[in-house]
Tab-separated table of C-alpha atoms in Angstrom:
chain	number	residue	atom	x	y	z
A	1	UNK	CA	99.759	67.692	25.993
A	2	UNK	CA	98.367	69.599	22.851
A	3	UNK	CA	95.068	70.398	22.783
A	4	UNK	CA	95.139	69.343	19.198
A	5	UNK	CA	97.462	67.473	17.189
A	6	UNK	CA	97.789	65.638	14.303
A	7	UNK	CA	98.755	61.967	14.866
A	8	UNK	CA	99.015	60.052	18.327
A	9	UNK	CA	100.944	61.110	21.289
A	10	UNK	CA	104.770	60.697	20.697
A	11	UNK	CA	104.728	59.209	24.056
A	12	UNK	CA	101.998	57.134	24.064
A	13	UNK	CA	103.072	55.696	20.508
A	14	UNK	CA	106.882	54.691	21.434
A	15	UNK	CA	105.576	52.721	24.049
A	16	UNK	CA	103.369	51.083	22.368
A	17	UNK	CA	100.334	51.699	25.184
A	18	UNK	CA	97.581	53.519	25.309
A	19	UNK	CA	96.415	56.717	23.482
A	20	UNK	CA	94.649	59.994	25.098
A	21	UNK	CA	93.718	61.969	21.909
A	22	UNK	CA	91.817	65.234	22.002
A	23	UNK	CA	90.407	66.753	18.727
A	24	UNK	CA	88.122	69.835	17.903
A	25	UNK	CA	87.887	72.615	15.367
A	26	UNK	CA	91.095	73.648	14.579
A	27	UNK	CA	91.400	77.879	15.230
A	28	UNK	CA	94.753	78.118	13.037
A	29	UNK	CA	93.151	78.575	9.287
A	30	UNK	CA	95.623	76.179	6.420
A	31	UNK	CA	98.772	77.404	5.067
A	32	UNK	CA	98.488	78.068	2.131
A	33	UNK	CA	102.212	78.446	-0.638
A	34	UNK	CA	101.646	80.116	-3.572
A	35	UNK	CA	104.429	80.223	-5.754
A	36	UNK	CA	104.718	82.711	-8.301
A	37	UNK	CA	106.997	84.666	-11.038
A	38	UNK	CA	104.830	88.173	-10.937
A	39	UNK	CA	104.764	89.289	-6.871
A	40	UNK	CA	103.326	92.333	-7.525
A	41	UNK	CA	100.361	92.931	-5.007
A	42	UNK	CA	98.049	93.960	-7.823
A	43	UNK	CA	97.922	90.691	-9.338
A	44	UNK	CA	99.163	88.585	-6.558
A	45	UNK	CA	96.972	85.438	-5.514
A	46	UNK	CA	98.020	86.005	-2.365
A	47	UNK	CA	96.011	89.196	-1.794
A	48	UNK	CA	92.796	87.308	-2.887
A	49	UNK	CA	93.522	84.245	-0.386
A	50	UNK	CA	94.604	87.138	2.403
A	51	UNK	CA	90.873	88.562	1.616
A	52	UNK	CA	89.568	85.332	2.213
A	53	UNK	CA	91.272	84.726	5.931
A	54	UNK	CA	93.898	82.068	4.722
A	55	UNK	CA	97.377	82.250	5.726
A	56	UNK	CA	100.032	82.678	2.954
A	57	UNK	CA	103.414	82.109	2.081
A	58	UNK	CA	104.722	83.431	-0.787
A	59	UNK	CA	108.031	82.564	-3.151
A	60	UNK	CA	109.810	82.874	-6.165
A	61	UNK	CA	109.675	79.556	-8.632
A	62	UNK	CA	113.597	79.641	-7.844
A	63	UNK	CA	115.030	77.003	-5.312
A	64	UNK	CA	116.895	78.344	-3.084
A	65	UNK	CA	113.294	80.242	-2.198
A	66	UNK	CA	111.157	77.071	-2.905
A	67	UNK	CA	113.431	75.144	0.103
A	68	UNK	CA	113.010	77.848	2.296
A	69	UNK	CA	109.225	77.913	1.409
A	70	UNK	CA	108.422	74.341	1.936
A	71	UNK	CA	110.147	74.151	4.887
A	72	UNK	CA	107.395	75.821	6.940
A	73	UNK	CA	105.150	72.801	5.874
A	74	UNK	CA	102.533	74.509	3.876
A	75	UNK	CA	99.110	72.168	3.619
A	76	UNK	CA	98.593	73.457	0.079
A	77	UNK	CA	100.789	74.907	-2.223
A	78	UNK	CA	99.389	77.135	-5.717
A	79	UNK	CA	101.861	76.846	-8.445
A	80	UNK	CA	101.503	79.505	-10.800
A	81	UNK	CA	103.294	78.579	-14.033
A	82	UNK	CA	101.481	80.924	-16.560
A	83	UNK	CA	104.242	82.972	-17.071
A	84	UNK	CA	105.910	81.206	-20.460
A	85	UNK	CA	109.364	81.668	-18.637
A	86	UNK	CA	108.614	79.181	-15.812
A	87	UNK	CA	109.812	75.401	-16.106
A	88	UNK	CA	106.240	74.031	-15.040
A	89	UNK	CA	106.972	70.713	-15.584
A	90	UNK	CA	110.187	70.226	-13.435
A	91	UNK	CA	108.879	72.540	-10.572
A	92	UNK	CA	105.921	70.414	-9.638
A	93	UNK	CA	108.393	67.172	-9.896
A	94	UNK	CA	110.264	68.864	-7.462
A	95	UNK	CA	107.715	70.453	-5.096
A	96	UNK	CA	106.260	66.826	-5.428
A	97	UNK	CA	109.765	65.460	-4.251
A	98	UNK	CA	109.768	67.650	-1.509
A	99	UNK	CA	106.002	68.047	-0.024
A	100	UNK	CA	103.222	65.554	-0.058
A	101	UNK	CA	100.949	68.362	0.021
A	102	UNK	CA	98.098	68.951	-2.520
A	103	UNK	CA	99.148	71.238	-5.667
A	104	UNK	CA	97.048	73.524	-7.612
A	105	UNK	CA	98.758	74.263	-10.716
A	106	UNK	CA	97.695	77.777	-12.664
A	107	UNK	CA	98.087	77.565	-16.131
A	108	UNK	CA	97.321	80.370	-19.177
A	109	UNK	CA	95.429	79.500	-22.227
A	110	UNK	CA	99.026	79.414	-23.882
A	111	UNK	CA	100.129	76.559	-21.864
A	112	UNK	CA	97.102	74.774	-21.621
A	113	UNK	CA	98.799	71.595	-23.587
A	114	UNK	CA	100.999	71.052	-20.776
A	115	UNK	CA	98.274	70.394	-18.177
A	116	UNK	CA	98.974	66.849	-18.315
A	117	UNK	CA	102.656	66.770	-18.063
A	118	UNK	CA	102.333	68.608	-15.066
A	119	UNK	CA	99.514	66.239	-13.731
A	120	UNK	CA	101.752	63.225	-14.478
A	121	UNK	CA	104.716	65.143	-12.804
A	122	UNK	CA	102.945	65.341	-9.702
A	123	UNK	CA	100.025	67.935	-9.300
A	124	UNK	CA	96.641	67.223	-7.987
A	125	UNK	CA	94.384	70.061	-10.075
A	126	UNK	CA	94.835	72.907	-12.640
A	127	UNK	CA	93.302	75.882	-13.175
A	128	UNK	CA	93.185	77.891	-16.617
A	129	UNK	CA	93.905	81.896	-16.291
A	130	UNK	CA	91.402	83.276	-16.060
A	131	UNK	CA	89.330	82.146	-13.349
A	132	UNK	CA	86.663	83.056	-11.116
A	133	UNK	CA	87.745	83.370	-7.018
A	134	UNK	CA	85.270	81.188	-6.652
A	135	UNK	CA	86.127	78.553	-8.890
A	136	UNK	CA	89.791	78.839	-7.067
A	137	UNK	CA	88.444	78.624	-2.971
A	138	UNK	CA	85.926	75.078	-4.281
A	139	UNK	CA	89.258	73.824	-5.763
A	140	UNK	CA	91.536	74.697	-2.771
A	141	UNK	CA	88.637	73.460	-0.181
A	142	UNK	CA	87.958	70.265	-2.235
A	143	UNK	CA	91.898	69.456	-1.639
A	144	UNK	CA	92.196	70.581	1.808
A	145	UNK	CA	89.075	68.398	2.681
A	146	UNK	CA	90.854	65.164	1.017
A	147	UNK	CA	94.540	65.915	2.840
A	148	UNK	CA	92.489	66.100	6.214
A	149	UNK	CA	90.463	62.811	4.895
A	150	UNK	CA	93.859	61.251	4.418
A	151	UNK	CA	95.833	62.380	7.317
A	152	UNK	CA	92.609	60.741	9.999
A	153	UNK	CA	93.010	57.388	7.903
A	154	UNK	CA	97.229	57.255	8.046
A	155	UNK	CA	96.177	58.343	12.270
A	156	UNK	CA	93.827	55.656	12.358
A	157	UNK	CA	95.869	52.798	10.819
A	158	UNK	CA	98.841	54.165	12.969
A	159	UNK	CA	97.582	54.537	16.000
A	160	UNK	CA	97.214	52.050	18.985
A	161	UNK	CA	93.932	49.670	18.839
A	162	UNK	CA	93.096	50.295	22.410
A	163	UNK	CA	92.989	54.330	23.062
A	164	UNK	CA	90.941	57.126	24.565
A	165	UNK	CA	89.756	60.289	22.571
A	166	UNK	CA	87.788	63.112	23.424
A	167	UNK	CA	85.948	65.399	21.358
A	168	UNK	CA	86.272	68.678	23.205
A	169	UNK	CA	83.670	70.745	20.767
A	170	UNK	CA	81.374	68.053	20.902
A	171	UNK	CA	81.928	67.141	24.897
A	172	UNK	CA	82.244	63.172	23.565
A	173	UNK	CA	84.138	60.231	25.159
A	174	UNK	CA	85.330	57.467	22.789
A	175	UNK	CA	86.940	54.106	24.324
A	176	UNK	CA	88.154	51.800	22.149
A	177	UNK	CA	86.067	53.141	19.277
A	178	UNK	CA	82.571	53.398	21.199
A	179	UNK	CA	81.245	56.687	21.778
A	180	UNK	CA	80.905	56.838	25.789
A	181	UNK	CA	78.212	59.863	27.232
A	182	UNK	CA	79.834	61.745	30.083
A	183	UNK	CA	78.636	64.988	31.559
A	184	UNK	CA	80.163	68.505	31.434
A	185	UNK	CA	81.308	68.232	34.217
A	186	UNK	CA	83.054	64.813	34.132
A	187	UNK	CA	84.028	66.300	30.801
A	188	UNK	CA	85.887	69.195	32.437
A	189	UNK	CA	87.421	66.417	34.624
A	190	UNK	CA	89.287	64.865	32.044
A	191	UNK	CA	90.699	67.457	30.298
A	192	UNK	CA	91.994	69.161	33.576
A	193	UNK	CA	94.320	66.117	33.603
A	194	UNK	CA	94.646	65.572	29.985
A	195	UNK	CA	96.474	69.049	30.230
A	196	UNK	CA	98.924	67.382	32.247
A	197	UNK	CA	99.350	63.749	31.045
A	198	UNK	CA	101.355	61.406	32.928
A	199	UNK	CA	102.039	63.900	36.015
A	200	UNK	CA	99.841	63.901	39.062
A	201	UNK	CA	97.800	67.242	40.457
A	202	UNK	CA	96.397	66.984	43.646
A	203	UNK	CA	92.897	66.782	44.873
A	204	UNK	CA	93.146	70.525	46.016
A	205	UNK	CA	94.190	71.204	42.231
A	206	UNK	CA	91.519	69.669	40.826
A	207	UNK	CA	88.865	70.795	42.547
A	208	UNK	CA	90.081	74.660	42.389
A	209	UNK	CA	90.830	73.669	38.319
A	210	UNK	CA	86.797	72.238	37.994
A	211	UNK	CA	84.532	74.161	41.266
A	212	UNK	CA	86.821	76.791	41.581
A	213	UNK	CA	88.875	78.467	44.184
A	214	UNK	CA	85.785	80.154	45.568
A	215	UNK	CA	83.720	76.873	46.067
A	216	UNK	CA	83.771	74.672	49.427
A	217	UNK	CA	86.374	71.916	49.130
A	218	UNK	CA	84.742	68.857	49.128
A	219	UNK	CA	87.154	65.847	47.976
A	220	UNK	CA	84.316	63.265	48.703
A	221	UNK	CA	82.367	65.118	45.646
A	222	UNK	CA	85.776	64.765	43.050
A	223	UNK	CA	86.172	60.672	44.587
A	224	UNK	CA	82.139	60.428	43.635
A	225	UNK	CA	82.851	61.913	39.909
A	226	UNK	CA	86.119	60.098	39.613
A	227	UNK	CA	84.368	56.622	40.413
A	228	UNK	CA	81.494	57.684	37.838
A	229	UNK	CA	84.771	57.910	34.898
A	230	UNK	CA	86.185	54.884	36.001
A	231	UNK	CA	82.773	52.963	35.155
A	232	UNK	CA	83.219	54.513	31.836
A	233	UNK	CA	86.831	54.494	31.198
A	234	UNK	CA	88.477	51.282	32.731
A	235	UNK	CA	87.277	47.784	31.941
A	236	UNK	CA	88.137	46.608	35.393
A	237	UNK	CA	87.103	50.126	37.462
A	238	UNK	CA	88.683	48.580	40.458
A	239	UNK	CA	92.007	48.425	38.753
A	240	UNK	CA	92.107	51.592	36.724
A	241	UNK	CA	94.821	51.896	33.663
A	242	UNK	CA	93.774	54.989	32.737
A	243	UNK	CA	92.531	56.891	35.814
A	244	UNK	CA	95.190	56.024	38.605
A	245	UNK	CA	94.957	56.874	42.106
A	246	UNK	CA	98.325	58.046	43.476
A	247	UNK	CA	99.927	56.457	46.767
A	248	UNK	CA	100.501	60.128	48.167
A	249	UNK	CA	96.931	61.350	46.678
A	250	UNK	CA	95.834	62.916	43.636
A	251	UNK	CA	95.173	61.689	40.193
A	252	UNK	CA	96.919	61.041	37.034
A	253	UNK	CA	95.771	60.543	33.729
A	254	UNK	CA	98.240	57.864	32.544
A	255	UNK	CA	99.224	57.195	28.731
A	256	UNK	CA	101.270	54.495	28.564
């Protein structure tokens, strides 16, 4: 199981059960496409957004390049179509066609009068040449922001009703909806077996995994936490669907 993901467990979702869903501040900064006639590094966009700490991927407005490009999913693409040679216009129809992704279009004062072609044709924003960095990042972050906004409603309406989430960063349980306390440690707990969802580890495993392998063995202390999740977890503790006991010992985190 991924420690973060975008949309509900493939698992969980197919059969149509229950939902174990960790989220947390993602460490992998947005990809960012910037496509562009002039690659030289001197005027580039792509050194600016490199200065900055965002990844880039960078392409030709041609499309064999552009299918190549897309392909590696970018979250926001930069069209630059200031150069008078580029076909603004039919390039955002088909990055549009091909991506859902926000687009930036660049534009120079020449072209101005086509800004709202290329709106109608499918881009989000436009920027005039020439522009502030700053003014470029608050446009970028504003669209990032709203494909994040949009991608937690389509996970929401998509995913099961009855689900558990935690928040590793903020060390938050969430059943059915309701924000559930739960200590560190029990915290620890569930994300030992969240690692592993749907296979069973042992009670040696666990307790080496959470005490470590230095600290006594004491099962009865793991039985005392697990009983403490259960309370919080299952709505009938003494028939756990989420928490289950196995017949040859050891716990399982189950999904489905």
């Amino acid at each position: 199981m991924a420690l973060y993901r975008k949309g509900p467990d493939a698992s969980a979702k197919a059969a149509g059960g229950a939902c174990f869903v960790m989220t947390g501040t993602l460490s992998v900064q947005p990809l960012i496409l910037v496509v562009e006639h002039d690659q030289q590094p001197g005027r580039s966009i792509v050194s600016t957004l490199a200065a900055q700490g965002f990844r880039t991927l960078q392409a030709p407005p041609r499309a064999a390049a552009l299918t190549r490009a897309v392909g590696h999913e970018p979250d926001l693409i930069l069209l630059d179509v200031s150069d008078g040679d580029v076909d603004g216009v039919g390039l955002t129809q088909r990055l549009r066609d091909w991506r859902s992704a926000p687009i930036i279009a660049i534009l120079s004062r020449s072209r101005e009068s086509e800004r709202a072609a290329i709106l109608d044709a499918g881009a989000n924003d436009y920027l005039i040449r020439p522009f502030a960095t700053a003014d470029l990042l608050a446009r970028m972050r504003v669209w990032l922001r709203e494909k994040a906004r949009m991608q937690a409603q389509r996970f929401s309406s998509e995913a099961p009703a009855e689900r558990l989430r935690i928040d590793r960063d903020r060390r938050t349980l969430y059943v059915d909806g309701r924000e559930v306390h739960i200590t560190p440690l029990e915290c620890k707990l569930l994300l030992i077996l969240a690692h592993s969802p749907g296979r069973s580890l042992t009670e040696e495993q666990i307790l080496t995994a959470v005490w470590g392998s230095k600290a006594p063995a004491r099962p009865q202390y793991l039985r005392a936490h697990v009983r403490q999740l259960r309370q919080k977890l299952e709505r009938d503790p003494a028939k756990p669907r989420y928490l289950v006991t196995e017949a040859g010992g050891g716990y399982r985190l189950k999904l489905g």
